Amino acid sequence: MTSDRCASSPASTGGAGTFFEQHVAAYWLAHLLVKGIPPILLNCMVVEVKLQTSHIGWKTDDFLIIGENGSGELRKLAGQVKRTFTVSATDEDCKETVQAFWQDFHNASLFSPARDRLAVITLQGTNTLLNHFSRLLDFSRAARDSTDFEYRLATARFISRKAIRYCDQLKRIIGEVEGRDITVAEIWPFLRVLHILSLDLNSATGQTEAAIKSLLAYTTSESNAIDIAQNTWNSLLALVSNGMPHAKDFRREDLPQVLTQRHSPLGSSEQRALHIIHQHSEVILDRIRSTIGQDLHLKREVLVQQVINELESNQLILISGPAGSGKSNIAKDAITLLSADYFVFSFRAEEFAQPHFDTTLQSNQIPVNAATLGAILAGYDRKVLLIESIERLLEKSTRDAFSDLLTLAAKDKTLHIILTVRDYSTDLVRSCFLDVIDIEHSVITVPQLSDDELKEVEAANPELGLPLGNPELRRILRNPYVLDKALHISWSDSRPLPESERDFRALFWQQIIRAEHNLAGGMPRLREEAFMEIALRRARELSAYVPSNDLNPSVVDALRHDSLIVSPEYNMLLVAPAHDVLEDWAILHWIEEQSSARHESLTELSSIIGTHPAVRRAYRKWVAELMEREPGAADRIFQAAVIDVDIPSQFRDDTLVSLLKAPSSAAFLNTHVAELLSNDKNIILRVIHILRVACVTSPAWLPNSRSYSSLLHVPDGSAWETVLKIVADHIAEFSPIEYPVILGLIEDWSRSANLQVPYPDGATAAAVIAYWLLPKFDDYQSKDKRKQTLHIIAKIPNADSKKFEYLLRGSGNSNLRSSNVKDFQEIIFTGIEGAPAARDLPDLVISTARDYLLRSEADIKATRSYVGSPMLETLFGLKETLTSVASIIKCRKA
């Protein structure tokens, strides 16, 4: 007999809520003991902790934290401690808490919205839905005013529906207090000062407790710091267990003398370290140009809010897009908004090309190591680190400092990281850095500027009306950085407009880099030579700045005056292109000059380009553009790349990658079938290898969180279909040693087959290859390859429906069926891989299923003479040899 009564949760009956509240109070006393930096109240140190404050007029009465900033100003944080919290107008605990917050918020004698804050402290991990509540609160702080907040709530894609429902629930709760309906405009100032702080105190994970103990250990000079920290923590717990019932107030001098003598307050050295980090970050952020023209700042608020939203559920965010797409601007806007309530700091990727994270800190004159920095920031509930241009770190041989940082982040869930990365390196960054670390991450892809955004820019800069009115040029100008550079060009309807990105670069180069309006002293050539040299030096040295002391000072000054290069404040002899886009353009121009000077000799060109990754990347883009504008020149480069044995292998591969990824790759490959199959097919085999490695991307259906994207790459580009057709047309020319390569080709291709695209381009050719390979894998050693081939065929039944039917049906005589037929029927009838056949050839699947699943008269006669108990499945008319069906029946029987 069962009871209708619900059992109480052990947490509720065992006093877990009280224990959690005691641990939270001890957490605050630890901050008071060391005069630590508390969460939410930035730039303050804790100077007083009050427990159970209803007797002094507060409705929010679990605790009151008072912090003091450097100018002596006092700030308050009033809070309620809730082991669990549900945001609902029907939840009495929620109503009581929110209504208390509302009354304190409007009590001018206790609370100042300009300085003070309110907080609900919950047990971390007890309610993941609170992520949406946190997003609502961050969302309110991102709004400029109540009108903007209302607009954002009403605009699709800004925030989740769950967060909007939470806002409605709060309005209902507050409406009960006020006795009327509350508007969004009225609730907005309240939401801005409200915070959710999730701590895992008194729990199995205990990261918050570990962090606060590290702070206690850091502030003691005794040798056994870890034991001392544990003893102090126990003492603080005992102190609050006695203090909470008596609503005690604590200042540092009220704490036991043994504790104040044991732990010293955080002092000037720690504040200095944080100040240096802040200054270092400001330098990086200042280099991020965030305007188009003089003062137009495209806010792109949906993307900025998306970054902030994702930080609630993912510890690491990749902001991905082409060069100049505004990745850095979005990251800058996001952390600028977050900086009001969280500790934010910035680095460039090159700074992590060190053997240890401590070395990164030391090289920037930050006088702490990673452990000390973690202890100083132990009180922050969220730290946000922006790292610019992380793809540059892939070009470094030493990058252990970044691995150290990710390891620290995996241990400290309050450390959030925002990375900006160029789109072509996103998957590589994920596979190199993120697949091996336990950090939830997501990817935000920055789109091109919309028509509405272009209209906004044109309204502020009418001179762009001419180029934006040209459809081809308008496509190029959807890149924010390129659009900004267009403002520096003198546009005229008396000369043809650029029709490609290359034409636009040439016009920019002529008017801005060379500045051909100033011909005195050969300045145009001097300017472009100096600018190319600076770009090449930086690309080769992979450093933030390069020396310019051997360059013409007047030329360098002219480039700096035109904002084409920048220098750090501490050394004007160090220079760098003002933007990565300009660096790319300079290297492309240099490669064009080198190719012309060497009469398109690929051997000489490969020698001068060398192995520098940034220069090689520019070379690949140059080859792709060459294919589009001069097919004959591209043909000559291809011929040289595949014939000239003196060309380094990496340069040959760079050339082939460019040819395969170019938009016109299909036509190009069809023109060179004979060359591809020459030299004992070494070239086509190399093309297949490059296709499988370089011409892939993450599938659109893969969620932009977690990693493992490198394991699920799908084909990308038109070259796949062309290569498949070439292989299919010449399949008989391949030898057995090459079969595994061909099988790998069609297996990788088959990953692109899905519900939305059941038959990707190349399906017919892939089927030809698969059916041709199948009988080649008929020996025992090739069993795995044979099954691989069958799995590929199962994905594309209609690519050759006749052969598919013959393979599934077999000869019709069960005693004569080959292992191919048996294995193929098992694939189709026992797993989800039979779905394409059921979708496209339902009659075939139904008729074949009868024979596969059900016992025939011949089967029954054959087993009549069998002595013993029949198999259970045979009693249901099923064949006893069906392993999957039999196992299901046996499980039911058990």
mmCIF file with all atom_site columns, C-alpha atoms in Angstrom, residues 2 4 125 141 157 216 220 235 241 245 270 309 333 338 366 406 409 477 484 502 635 674 701 706-707 818 834 891:
data_model
loop_
_atom_site.group_PDB
_atom_site.id
_atom_site.type_symbol
_atom_site.label_atom_id
_atom_site.label_alt_id
_atom_site.label_comp_id
_atom_site.label_asym_id
_atom_site.label_entity_id
_atom_site.label_seq_id
_atom_site.pdbx_PDB_ins_code
_atom_site.Cartn_x
_atom_site.Cartn_y
_atom_site.Cartn_z
_atom_site.occupancy
_atom_site.B_iso_or_equiv
_atom_site.pdbx_formal_charge
_atom_site.auth_seq_id
_atom_site.auth_comp_id
_atom_site.auth_asym_id
_atom_site.auth_atom_id
_atom_site.pdbx_PDB_model_num
ATOM 1  C CA . THR A 1 2   ? 1.384  3.387   -0.944  1.00 0.00 ? 2   THR A CA 1
ATOM 2  C CA . ASP A 1 4   ? -0.647 9.707   -0.811  1.00 0.00 ? 4   ASP A CA 1
ATOM 3  C CA . GLY A 1 125 ? 23.374 24.358  -9.374  1.00 0.00 ? 125 GLY A CA 1
ATOM 4  C CA . ARG A 1 141 ? 21.569 46.812  -16.908 1.00 0.00 ? 141 ARG A CA 1
ATOM 5  C CA . ARG A 1 157 ? 15.913 37.638  -30.446 1.00 0.00 ? 157 ARG A CA 1
ATOM 6  C CA . LEU A 1 216 ? 42.466 33.224  3.775   1.00 0.00 ? 216 LEU A CA 1
ATOM 7  C CA . THR A 1 220 ? 48.380 34.604  6.491   1.00 0.00 ? 220 THR A CA 1
ATOM 8  C CA . SER A 1 235 ? 36.071 29.613  13.537  1.00 0.00 ? 235 SER A CA 1
ATOM 9  C CA . SER A 1 241 ? 26.164 30.283  14.417  1.00 0.00 ? 241 SER A CA 1
ATOM 10 C CA . PRO A 1 245 ? 20.255 34.376  16.479  1.00 0.00 ? 245 PRO A CA 1
ATOM 11 C CA . GLU A 1 270 ? 47.068 43.867  -4.308  1.00 0.00 ? 270 GLU A CA 1
ATOM 12 C CA . ASN A 1 309 ? 23.183 35.934  -22.452 1.00 0.00 ? 309 ASN A CA 1
ATOM 13 C CA . ASP A 1 333 ? 30.693 46.645  -25.958 1.00 0.00 ? 333 ASP A CA 1
ATOM 14 C CA . LEU A 1 338 ? 29.599 43.986  -17.735 1.00 0.00 ? 338 LEU A CA 1
ATOM 15 C CA . ILE A 1 366 ? 51.685 42.547  -13.243 1.00 0.00 ? 366 ILE A CA 1
ATOM 16 C CA . LEU A 1 406 ? 41.968 27.166  -19.578 1.00 0.00 ? 406 LEU A CA 1
ATOM 17 C CA . ALA A 1 409 ? 39.038 28.311  -15.787 1.00 0.00 ? 409 ALA A CA 1
ATOM 18 C CA . LEU A 1 477 ? 30.910 47.376  -47.951 1.00 0.00 ? 477 LEU A CA 1
ATOM 19 C CA . ASP A 1 484 ? 34.906 52.795  -42.600 1.00 0.00 ? 484 ASP A CA 1
ATOM 20 C CA . ARG A 1 502 ? 40.608 43.399  -55.014 1.00 0.00 ? 502 ARG A CA 1
ATOM 21 C CA . ASP A 1 635 ? 46.615 27.116  -64.571 1.00 0.00 ? 635 ASP A CA 1
ATOM 22 C CA . ALA A 1 674 ? 44.517 14.428  -66.867 1.00 0.00 ? 674 ALA A CA 1
ATOM 23 C CA . TRP A 1 701 ? 22.891 21.382  -36.978 1.00 0.00 ? 701 TRP A CA 1
ATOM 24 C CA . ARG A 1 706 ? 30.725 22.107  -26.081 1.00 0.00 ? 706 ARG A CA 1
ATOM 25 C CA . SER A 1 707 ? 33.468 20.891  -28.357 1.00 0.00 ? 707 SER A CA 1
ATOM 26 C CA . SER A 1 818 ? 25.800 -13.356 -48.923 1.00 0.00 ? 818 SER A CA 1
ATOM 27 C CA . GLY A 1 834 ? 17.419 2.413   -41.865 1.00 0.00 ? 834 GLY A CA 1
ATOM 28 C CA . CYS A 1 891 ? 14.443 -8.361  -21.553 1.00 0.00 ? 891 CYS A CA 1
#
